[in-house]
Short mmCIF file of C-alpha atoms and ligand atoms in Angstrom, two decimals:
data_model
loop_
_atom_site.label_atom_id
_atom_site.label_comp_id
_atom_site.label_asym_id
_atom_site.label_seq_id
_atom_site.Cartn_x
_atom_site.Cartn_y
_atom_site.Cartn_z
CA MET A 198 -13.38 16.29 -33.96
CA ALA A 199 -13.27 13.88 -36.86
CA ARG A 200 -10.35 14.03 -39.15
CA ASP A 201 -11.24 15.18 -42.62
CA TRP A 202 -9.99 14.10 -46.04
CA ARG A 203 -7.82 17.18 -46.17
CA ASP A 204 -6.06 16.12 -42.98
CA LEU A 205 -5.31 12.65 -44.26
CA PHE A 206 -3.95 13.64 -47.66
CA ILE A 207 -1.11 16.02 -48.35
CA VAL A 208 -2.04 17.86 -51.53
CA ASP A 209 -0.18 20.70 -53.24
CA GLY A 210 -1.64 24.05 -52.37
CA ALA A 211 -4.39 22.71 -50.13
CA PRO A 212 -4.05 23.66 -46.47
CA PRO A 213 -5.25 21.16 -43.89
CA SER A 214 -8.81 21.71 -42.77
CA GLU A 215 -9.34 24.27 -40.04
CA SER A 216 -9.39 23.33 -36.38
CA GLU A 217 -12.75 22.67 -34.78
CA SER A 218 -13.17 26.17 -33.39
CA GLU A 219 -12.28 27.90 -36.66
CA ALA A 220 -14.20 25.61 -38.98
CA ALA A 221 -17.27 26.91 -40.76
CA PRO A 222 -20.57 25.80 -39.17
CA GLU A 223 -21.30 23.41 -42.04
CA THR A 224 -17.85 21.80 -41.64
CA GLN A 225 -18.44 21.45 -37.91
CA GLU A 226 -21.81 19.91 -38.53
CA ARG A 227 -20.32 17.52 -41.06
CA ARG A 228 -17.64 16.44 -38.61
CA ARG A 229 -20.18 15.91 -35.87
CA GLY A 230 -22.23 13.85 -38.31
CA MET A 231 -19.16 11.75 -39.10
CA PHE A 232 -18.51 11.13 -35.43
CA ARG A 233 -22.11 10.07 -34.82
CA ARG A 234 -21.84 7.68 -37.72
CA LEU A 235 -18.56 6.27 -36.40
CA ARG A 236 -20.12 5.67 -33.00
CA GLU A 237 -23.00 3.90 -34.67
CA ASN A 238 -20.60 1.76 -36.70
CA LEU A 239 -18.71 0.80 -33.57
CA ARG A 240 -21.90 0.14 -31.66
CA LYS A 241 -21.29 -3.56 -31.13
CA THR A 242 -17.75 -3.13 -29.86
CA ARG A 243 -18.79 -0.18 -27.74
CA GLN A 244 -21.77 -1.84 -26.10
CA ALA A 245 -19.64 -4.72 -24.89
CA LEU A 246 -16.98 -2.36 -23.56
CA THR A 247 -19.08 0.35 -21.98
CA SER A 248 -21.15 -2.00 -19.87
CA GLU A 249 -17.93 -3.43 -18.40
CA ILE A 250 -16.49 0.04 -17.91
CA GLN A 251 -19.62 1.13 -16.07
CA ALA A 252 -19.51 -2.02 -13.95
CA THR A 253 -15.82 -1.68 -13.08
CA LEU A 254 -14.36 1.83 -13.21
CA PHE A 255 -17.46 3.35 -11.62
CA GLU A 256 -17.45 0.88 -8.69
CA ASP A 257 -14.90 0.29 -5.93
CA LEU A 258 -11.60 -0.51 -7.56
CA SER A 259 -10.10 -3.91 -6.83
CA ASP A 260 -8.02 -6.55 -8.56
CA GLU A 261 -11.24 -7.77 -10.09
CA THR A 262 -11.83 -4.34 -11.68
CA TRP A 263 -8.65 -4.59 -13.70
CA GLU A 264 -9.21 -8.21 -14.63
CA ARG A 265 -12.70 -7.52 -15.91
CA LEU A 266 -11.53 -4.50 -17.84
CA GLU A 267 -8.77 -6.59 -19.40
CA GLU A 268 -11.25 -9.27 -20.38
CA ALA A 269 -13.53 -6.70 -22.00
CA LEU A 270 -10.68 -5.21 -24.05
CA ILE A 271 -9.45 -8.64 -25.10
CA TYR A 272 -12.97 -9.53 -26.13
CA ALA A 273 -12.99 -6.41 -28.33
CA ASP A 274 -9.78 -7.77 -29.88
CA VAL A 275 -7.47 -5.11 -28.55
CA GLY A 276 -4.98 -7.98 -28.11
CA ALA A 277 -3.47 -9.42 -24.93
CA LYS A 278 -0.20 -7.51 -25.09
CA THR A 279 -1.76 -4.14 -25.85
CA THR A 280 -4.47 -4.68 -23.26
CA ALA A 281 -1.97 -5.56 -20.54
CA GLN A 282 -0.06 -2.39 -21.27
CA VAL A 283 -3.10 -0.10 -21.20
CA VAL A 284 -4.73 -1.62 -18.13
CA GLY A 285 -1.40 -1.79 -16.30
CA GLN A 286 -0.83 1.91 -16.91
CA LEU A 287 -4.35 2.85 -15.85
CA GLU A 288 -4.09 0.77 -12.70
CA ARG A 289 -0.78 2.40 -11.78
CA GLU A 290 -2.18 5.86 -12.26
CA ALA A 291 -5.27 4.99 -10.22
CA THR A 292 -3.43 3.38 -7.31
CA GLU A 293 -0.77 6.06 -7.18
CA GLY A 294 -3.65 8.44 -6.63
CA GLY A 295 -3.25 10.43 -9.84
CA ILE A 296 -6.79 9.91 -10.96
CA SER A 297 -9.97 8.76 -9.30
CA GLY A 298 -13.62 8.46 -10.14
CA GLY A 299 -15.25 6.59 -12.99
CA GLU A 300 -15.40 9.56 -15.29
CA ALA A 301 -11.75 10.55 -14.94
CA LEU A 302 -10.65 6.94 -15.33
CA THR A 303 -12.76 6.50 -18.46
CA GLU A 304 -11.30 9.71 -19.87
CA ARG A 305 -7.77 8.50 -19.16
CA LEU A 306 -8.55 5.08 -20.66
CA THR A 307 -9.73 6.85 -23.83
CA GLU A 308 -6.50 8.84 -24.01
CA LEU A 309 -4.36 5.73 -23.54
CA LEU A 310 -6.25 3.88 -26.26
CA ALA A 311 -5.94 6.85 -28.62
CA GLU A 312 -2.17 7.03 -28.04
CA ILE A 313 -1.89 3.38 -28.91
CA ALA A 314 -4.00 3.74 -32.04
CA ARG A 315 -1.50 6.27 -33.42
CA ALA A 316 1.56 4.85 -35.16
CA GLY A 317 4.04 6.70 -37.32
CA GLU A 318 3.17 8.87 -40.32
CA ASP A 319 -0.54 8.54 -40.72
CA ARG A 320 -1.01 10.82 -43.71
CA ILE A 321 -0.78 10.04 -47.42
CA ASP A 322 1.34 12.31 -49.58
CA LEU A 323 -0.28 13.03 -52.93
CA THR A 324 2.29 15.56 -54.12
CA PRO A 325 4.23 13.16 -56.41
CA GLN A 326 2.80 13.38 -59.96
CA PRO A 327 1.37 10.85 -60.32
CA THR A 328 1.17 9.29 -56.85
CA VAL A 329 1.05 5.50 -57.05
CA ILE A 330 -0.96 3.65 -54.41
CA LEU A 331 -0.72 -0.14 -54.26
CA VAL A 332 -3.54 -1.98 -52.50
CA ALA A 333 -2.79 -5.46 -51.12
CA GLY A 334 -4.48 -7.91 -48.77
CA VAL A 335 -5.86 -11.39 -48.27
CA ASN A 336 -8.75 -12.42 -50.53
CA GLY A 337 -12.11 -11.01 -49.57
CA THR A 338 -10.74 -8.37 -47.20
CA GLY A 339 -12.06 -5.54 -49.39
CA LYS A 340 -9.24 -4.49 -51.74
CA THR A 341 -11.31 -3.93 -54.86
CA THR A 342 -14.09 -2.20 -52.94
CA THR A 343 -11.54 0.04 -51.21
CA VAL A 344 -9.89 0.97 -54.52
CA GLY A 345 -13.29 2.06 -55.87
CA LYS A 346 -14.26 4.03 -52.77
CA LEU A 347 -10.86 5.67 -52.48
CA ALA A 348 -10.83 6.68 -56.16
CA TRP A 349 -14.25 8.27 -55.75
CA HIS A 350 -13.33 10.19 -52.57
CA LEU A 351 -10.11 11.50 -54.09
CA GLY A 352 -12.11 13.00 -56.94
CA GLN A 353 -15.00 14.16 -54.79
CA GLU A 354 -13.14 15.57 -51.80
CA LEU A 355 -9.86 16.70 -53.31
CA GLY A 356 -10.53 17.17 -57.01
CA GLN A 357 -7.86 14.62 -57.96
CA THR A 358 -7.99 12.75 -61.26
CA VAL A 359 -7.56 9.04 -60.72
CA VAL A 360 -6.72 5.96 -62.77
CA VAL A 361 -7.26 2.47 -61.34
CA GLY A 362 -5.33 -0.55 -62.57
CA ALA A 363 -6.73 -4.10 -62.52
CA ALA A 364 -3.63 -6.06 -61.53
CA ASP A 365 -5.70 -8.84 -59.98
CA THR A 366 -5.52 -10.86 -63.17
CA PHE A 367 -5.98 -14.19 -61.41
CA ARG A 368 -9.75 -14.01 -61.72
CA ALA A 369 -11.57 -12.49 -64.70
CA ALA A 370 -14.40 -11.55 -62.32
CA GLY A 371 -11.94 -9.47 -60.32
CA VAL A 372 -11.15 -7.34 -63.35
CA GLU A 373 -14.85 -6.85 -64.14
CA GLN A 374 -15.62 -5.98 -60.55
CA LEU A 375 -13.01 -3.23 -60.58
CA GLU A 376 -14.32 -1.93 -63.88
CA VAL A 377 -17.78 -1.52 -62.34
CA TRP A 378 -16.28 0.39 -59.41
CA ALA A 379 -14.29 2.61 -61.80
CA GLN A 380 -17.49 3.47 -63.65
CA ARG A 381 -19.32 4.22 -60.42
CA ALA A 382 -16.47 6.41 -59.25
CA GLY A 383 -16.09 8.06 -62.66
CA VAL A 384 -12.34 7.39 -62.89
CA GLY A 385 -9.96 5.99 -65.52
CA PHE A 386 -9.59 2.22 -65.77
CA VAL A 387 -6.71 0.14 -67.13
CA LYS A 388 -6.77 -3.61 -67.64
CA GLY A 389 -4.71 -6.08 -69.62
CA PRO A 390 -5.63 -8.93 -71.97
CA PRO A 391 -7.05 -12.10 -70.35
CA ASN A 392 -4.47 -13.71 -68.02
CA ALA A 393 -2.19 -10.71 -68.38
CA ASP A 394 0.86 -10.46 -66.18
CA PRO A 395 -0.12 -8.35 -63.12
CA GLY A 396 3.17 -6.46 -63.32
CA SER A 397 2.51 -5.40 -66.90
CA VAL A 398 -0.99 -4.18 -66.02
CA ALA A 399 0.43 -2.12 -63.17
CA PHE A 400 3.09 -0.79 -65.54
CA ASP A 401 0.47 0.18 -68.14
CA ALA A 402 -1.73 1.86 -65.53
CA VAL A 403 1.18 4.04 -64.36
CA ALA A 404 2.10 4.80 -67.99
CA ALA A 405 -1.52 5.80 -68.76
CA ALA A 406 -1.60 8.11 -65.75
CA ARG A 407 1.64 9.79 -66.83
CA ARG A 408 0.45 10.16 -70.39
CA ASP A 409 -2.91 11.62 -69.35
CA GLY A 410 -1.55 13.72 -66.53
CA ALA A 411 -3.64 11.94 -63.87
CA ASP A 412 -2.87 12.76 -60.24
CA VAL A 413 -3.20 9.35 -58.63
CA VAL A 414 -2.93 5.73 -59.78
CA ILE A 415 -4.43 3.03 -57.56
CA ILE A 416 -3.45 -0.56 -58.27
CA ASP A 417 -5.72 -3.43 -57.21
CA THR A 418 -3.96 -6.77 -56.65
CA ALA A 419 -4.85 -10.44 -56.22
CA GLY A 420 -5.77 -11.78 -52.80
CA ARG A 421 -5.37 -15.42 -53.61
CA LEU A 422 -2.98 -17.40 -55.80
CA HIS A 423 -2.04 -21.07 -55.80
CA THR A 424 0.08 -20.63 -52.70
CA GLN A 425 0.79 -17.89 -50.26
CA ASP A 426 4.42 -17.75 -51.41
CA ASP A 427 3.20 -17.13 -54.98
CA LEU A 428 1.04 -14.31 -53.72
CA MET A 429 3.86 -12.61 -51.85
CA ALA A 430 6.27 -13.08 -54.78
CA GLU A 431 3.73 -11.59 -57.19
CA LEU A 432 3.16 -8.61 -54.96
CA ALA A 433 6.88 -7.97 -54.71
CA LYS A 434 7.14 -8.22 -58.48
CA VAL A 435 4.29 -5.77 -59.10
CA LYS A 436 6.08 -3.39 -56.79
CA ARG A 437 9.38 -3.78 -58.68
CA VAL A 438 7.75 -3.26 -62.06
CA ILE A 439 6.08 -0.06 -60.87
CA GLY A 440 9.46 1.07 -59.59
CA LYS A 441 10.92 0.74 -63.07
CA GLN A 442 8.78 3.64 -64.20
CA ILE A 443 8.97 5.78 -61.11
CA PRO A 444 11.79 4.74 -58.76
CA GLU A 445 10.03 6.06 -55.63
CA ALA A 446 6.78 4.30 -56.51
CA PRO A 447 4.62 2.83 -55.16
CA HIS A 448 4.55 5.84 -52.88
CA GLU A 449 2.00 4.20 -50.67
CA THR A 450 1.23 0.54 -50.03
CA LEU A 451 -2.08 0.05 -48.29
CA LEU A 452 -3.02 -3.25 -46.73
CA THR A 453 -6.70 -4.10 -46.30
CA VAL A 454 -7.54 -5.96 -43.10
CA ASP A 455 -11.02 -7.30 -42.44
CA ALA A 456 -11.89 -6.16 -38.91
CA THR A 457 -14.29 -9.06 -38.42
CA THR A 458 -11.38 -11.52 -38.56
CA GLY A 459 -9.92 -10.11 -35.36
CA GLN A 460 -6.51 -11.40 -34.36
CA ASN A 461 -6.17 -13.24 -37.66
CA GLY A 462 -5.99 -9.82 -39.30
CA LEU A 463 -2.94 -9.07 -37.18
CA ARG A 464 -1.21 -12.22 -38.44
CA GLN A 465 -2.03 -11.34 -42.05
CA ALA A 466 -0.72 -7.83 -41.64
CA ARG A 467 2.53 -9.21 -40.25
CA LEU A 468 2.95 -11.59 -43.17
CA PHE A 469 2.31 -8.98 -45.84
CA SER A 470 4.53 -6.42 -44.22
CA GLU A 471 7.36 -8.92 -44.39
CA ALA A 472 6.87 -9.29 -48.18
CA VAL A 473 6.45 -5.60 -49.06
CA PRO A 474 6.83 -2.49 -46.92
CA VAL A 475 3.29 -1.59 -45.89
CA SER A 476 2.81 2.11 -45.21
CA GLY A 477 -0.75 2.03 -43.99
CA LEU A 478 -3.75 -0.08 -43.17
CA VAL A 479 -7.31 0.08 -44.32
CA LEU A 480 -9.47 -1.55 -41.69
CA THR A 481 -12.57 -2.77 -43.53
CA LYS A 482 -15.99 -4.00 -42.41
CA LEU A 483 -15.89 -2.07 -39.16
CA ASP A 484 -19.63 -1.80 -39.51
CA GLY A 485 -21.18 -4.71 -37.75
CA THR A 486 -18.25 -6.14 -35.80
CA ALA A 487 -17.66 -6.29 -32.05
CA LYS A 488 -13.94 -6.58 -32.74
CA GLY A 489 -13.06 -2.98 -33.58
CA GLY A 490 -10.21 -3.12 -31.07
CA ILE A 491 -8.05 -4.86 -33.65
CA ALA A 492 -7.15 -1.40 -34.99
CA LEU A 493 -5.29 -0.76 -31.74
CA ALA A 494 -3.56 -4.14 -31.67
CA ILE A 495 -2.19 -3.75 -35.20
CA ALA A 496 -1.03 -0.19 -34.72
CA GLN A 497 0.69 -1.12 -31.49
CA GLU A 498 2.20 -4.47 -32.37
CA LEU A 499 3.28 -3.75 -35.95
CA GLY A 500 3.75 -0.01 -35.77
CA ILE A 501 1.74 0.41 -38.98
CA PRO A 502 -0.74 3.29 -38.87
CA VAL A 503 -4.37 2.72 -39.73
CA LYS A 504 -5.15 5.35 -42.38
CA LEU A 505 -8.63 4.52 -43.57
CA ILE A 506 -11.63 2.61 -42.34
CA GLY A 507 -14.31 0.87 -44.36
CA ILE A 508 -17.76 1.14 -42.87
CA GLY A 509 -20.06 -0.35 -45.49
CA GLU A 510 -20.39 -1.50 -49.06
CA GLN A 511 -21.31 1.79 -50.73
CA LEU A 512 -19.10 4.28 -52.53
CA GLU A 513 -19.16 6.74 -49.65
CA ASP A 514 -18.43 4.15 -46.94
CA LEU A 515 -14.75 4.90 -46.49
CA ARG A 516 -13.25 7.49 -44.22
CA PRO A 517 -10.01 8.71 -42.74
CA PHE A 518 -9.08 7.05 -39.46
CA ASP A 519 -8.90 9.37 -36.47
CA ALA A 520 -7.28 7.79 -33.41
CA SER A 521 -8.92 10.08 -30.84
CA ASP A 522 -12.36 9.78 -32.33
CA PHE A 523 -11.94 6.06 -32.67
CA ALA A 524 -10.98 5.63 -29.02
CA ARG A 525 -13.78 7.92 -27.90
CA ALA A 526 -16.34 6.15 -30.07
CA LEU A 527 -15.21 2.84 -28.56
CA VAL A 528 -15.59 3.67 -24.91
CA THR A 529 -18.09 6.48 -24.47
CA GLN A 530 -21.71 5.64 -23.93
N1 LIG B 61 -19.96 -4.32 -44.70
C1 LIG B 61 -18.86 -4.07 -45.39
N2 LIG B 61 -18.54 -4.86 -46.44
C2 LIG B 61 -17.42 -4.60 -47.12
C3 LIG B 61 -16.55 -3.54 -46.77
N3 LIG B 61 -15.50 -3.55 -47.63
C4 LIG B 61 -15.72 -4.58 -48.48
N4 LIG B 61 -16.87 -5.22 -48.20
C5 LIG B 61 -17.48 -6.40 -48.85
O1 LIG B 61 -16.56 -7.48 -48.75
C6 LIG B 61 -16.64 -8.31 -49.90
C7 LIG B 61 -15.25 -8.50 -50.50
O2 LIG B 61 -14.78 -7.25 -50.98
P1 LIG B 61 -13.77 -7.14 -52.19
O3 LIG B 61 -13.49 -5.70 -52.38
O4 LIG B 61 -14.24 -7.92 -53.35
O5 LIG B 61 -12.50 -7.86 -51.56
P2 LIG B 61 -11.12 -8.20 -52.26
O6 LIG B 61 -10.07 -8.07 -51.21
O7 LIG B 61 -10.94 -7.40 -53.48
O8 LIG B 61 -11.33 -9.74 -52.64
P3 LIG B 61 -10.48 -10.63 -53.68
O9 LIG B 61 -10.36 -9.82 -54.93
O10 LIG B 61 -11.30 -11.86 -53.83
O11 LIG B 61 -9.17 -10.91 -53.04
C8 LIG B 61 -17.62 -7.62 -50.83
O12 LIG B 61 -18.87 -8.22 -50.72
C9 LIG B 61 -17.67 -6.19 -50.32
O13 LIG B 61 -18.89 -5.56 -50.59
C10 LIG B 61 -16.91 -2.72 -45.62
O14 LIG B 61 -16.21 -1.79 -45.22
N5 LIG B 61 -18.05 -3.05 -44.99
MG1 LIG B 62 -10.57 -7.93 -55.45
#
């Protein structure tokens, strides 16, 4: 069942949450609630997929079955390469007689999609004191919103003290927007003077966290500068400046990708990961898109794990990504 905050984050002294069978009834209920919500969020992607699955895997299998299934997955933005691999594998297993029947094929399809959605280390280590998390991404993909939601959840779910740093100094409104989120989340906030250098703001935020003994520092960055090269250079610089205070930092670089942009999100992720090492993705705006399959395409083609998903505009609308749940919520009616 749904992965919990304690499974995503490695925290000193806190064991991962119990397995489904051992979990307390209220934990089980909470996880079931989270899964229901995820299914609801993925409704648009799922509806398109499940009707094709019903019409293909539950009928007589033919070349057309596999073509239609491929089309449905591509429509959900799973990506041509990833789709070909999954459908090819399923077709082989079906024709070699390993599996038969719509239900078994759907189950196997879910497993294959879940395997693909997993990539590398998908947890976030919060044991460094403080842990520095850098949040990057194209403008409007949800960086500032994610910083606010993440700060709140870290306090709420894991009792961590958090400082957020407004290193998007390109727009004054960006700084104010983060300040509002920091107030909502009840966390520390560091900004610089107008038009401050983003690196110096990041530096100050890390220094403030060390001085105050905060557990986590989350740095918001700009999504748009005069040119894309400027943006990448600035990001690399912010990273270097942070590293001057704590050589291992940033410990985590999260890239926000707007799920509604589909394959374009994949291109953005590739570009950013060439400028700075990206350790995880936050797939935002999964509520209300029929293109949820992009999570699979990015994990598969770039090998970067999705760690969090954004499912709305409110403080609580962020959650750990769970590959199995995600695959199941995509294809089960
Ligand atoms: N529905 C929905 N909206 C979201 C989600 N995440 C962010 N948004 C909305 O997307 C818009 C842009 O979010 P921001 O957090 O400002 O994005 P940003 O990446 O910081 O943008 P810049 O600072 O301009 O680069 C806002 O209106 C958010 O409310 C999400 O998960 N779901
Ligand atoms: Mg922003």
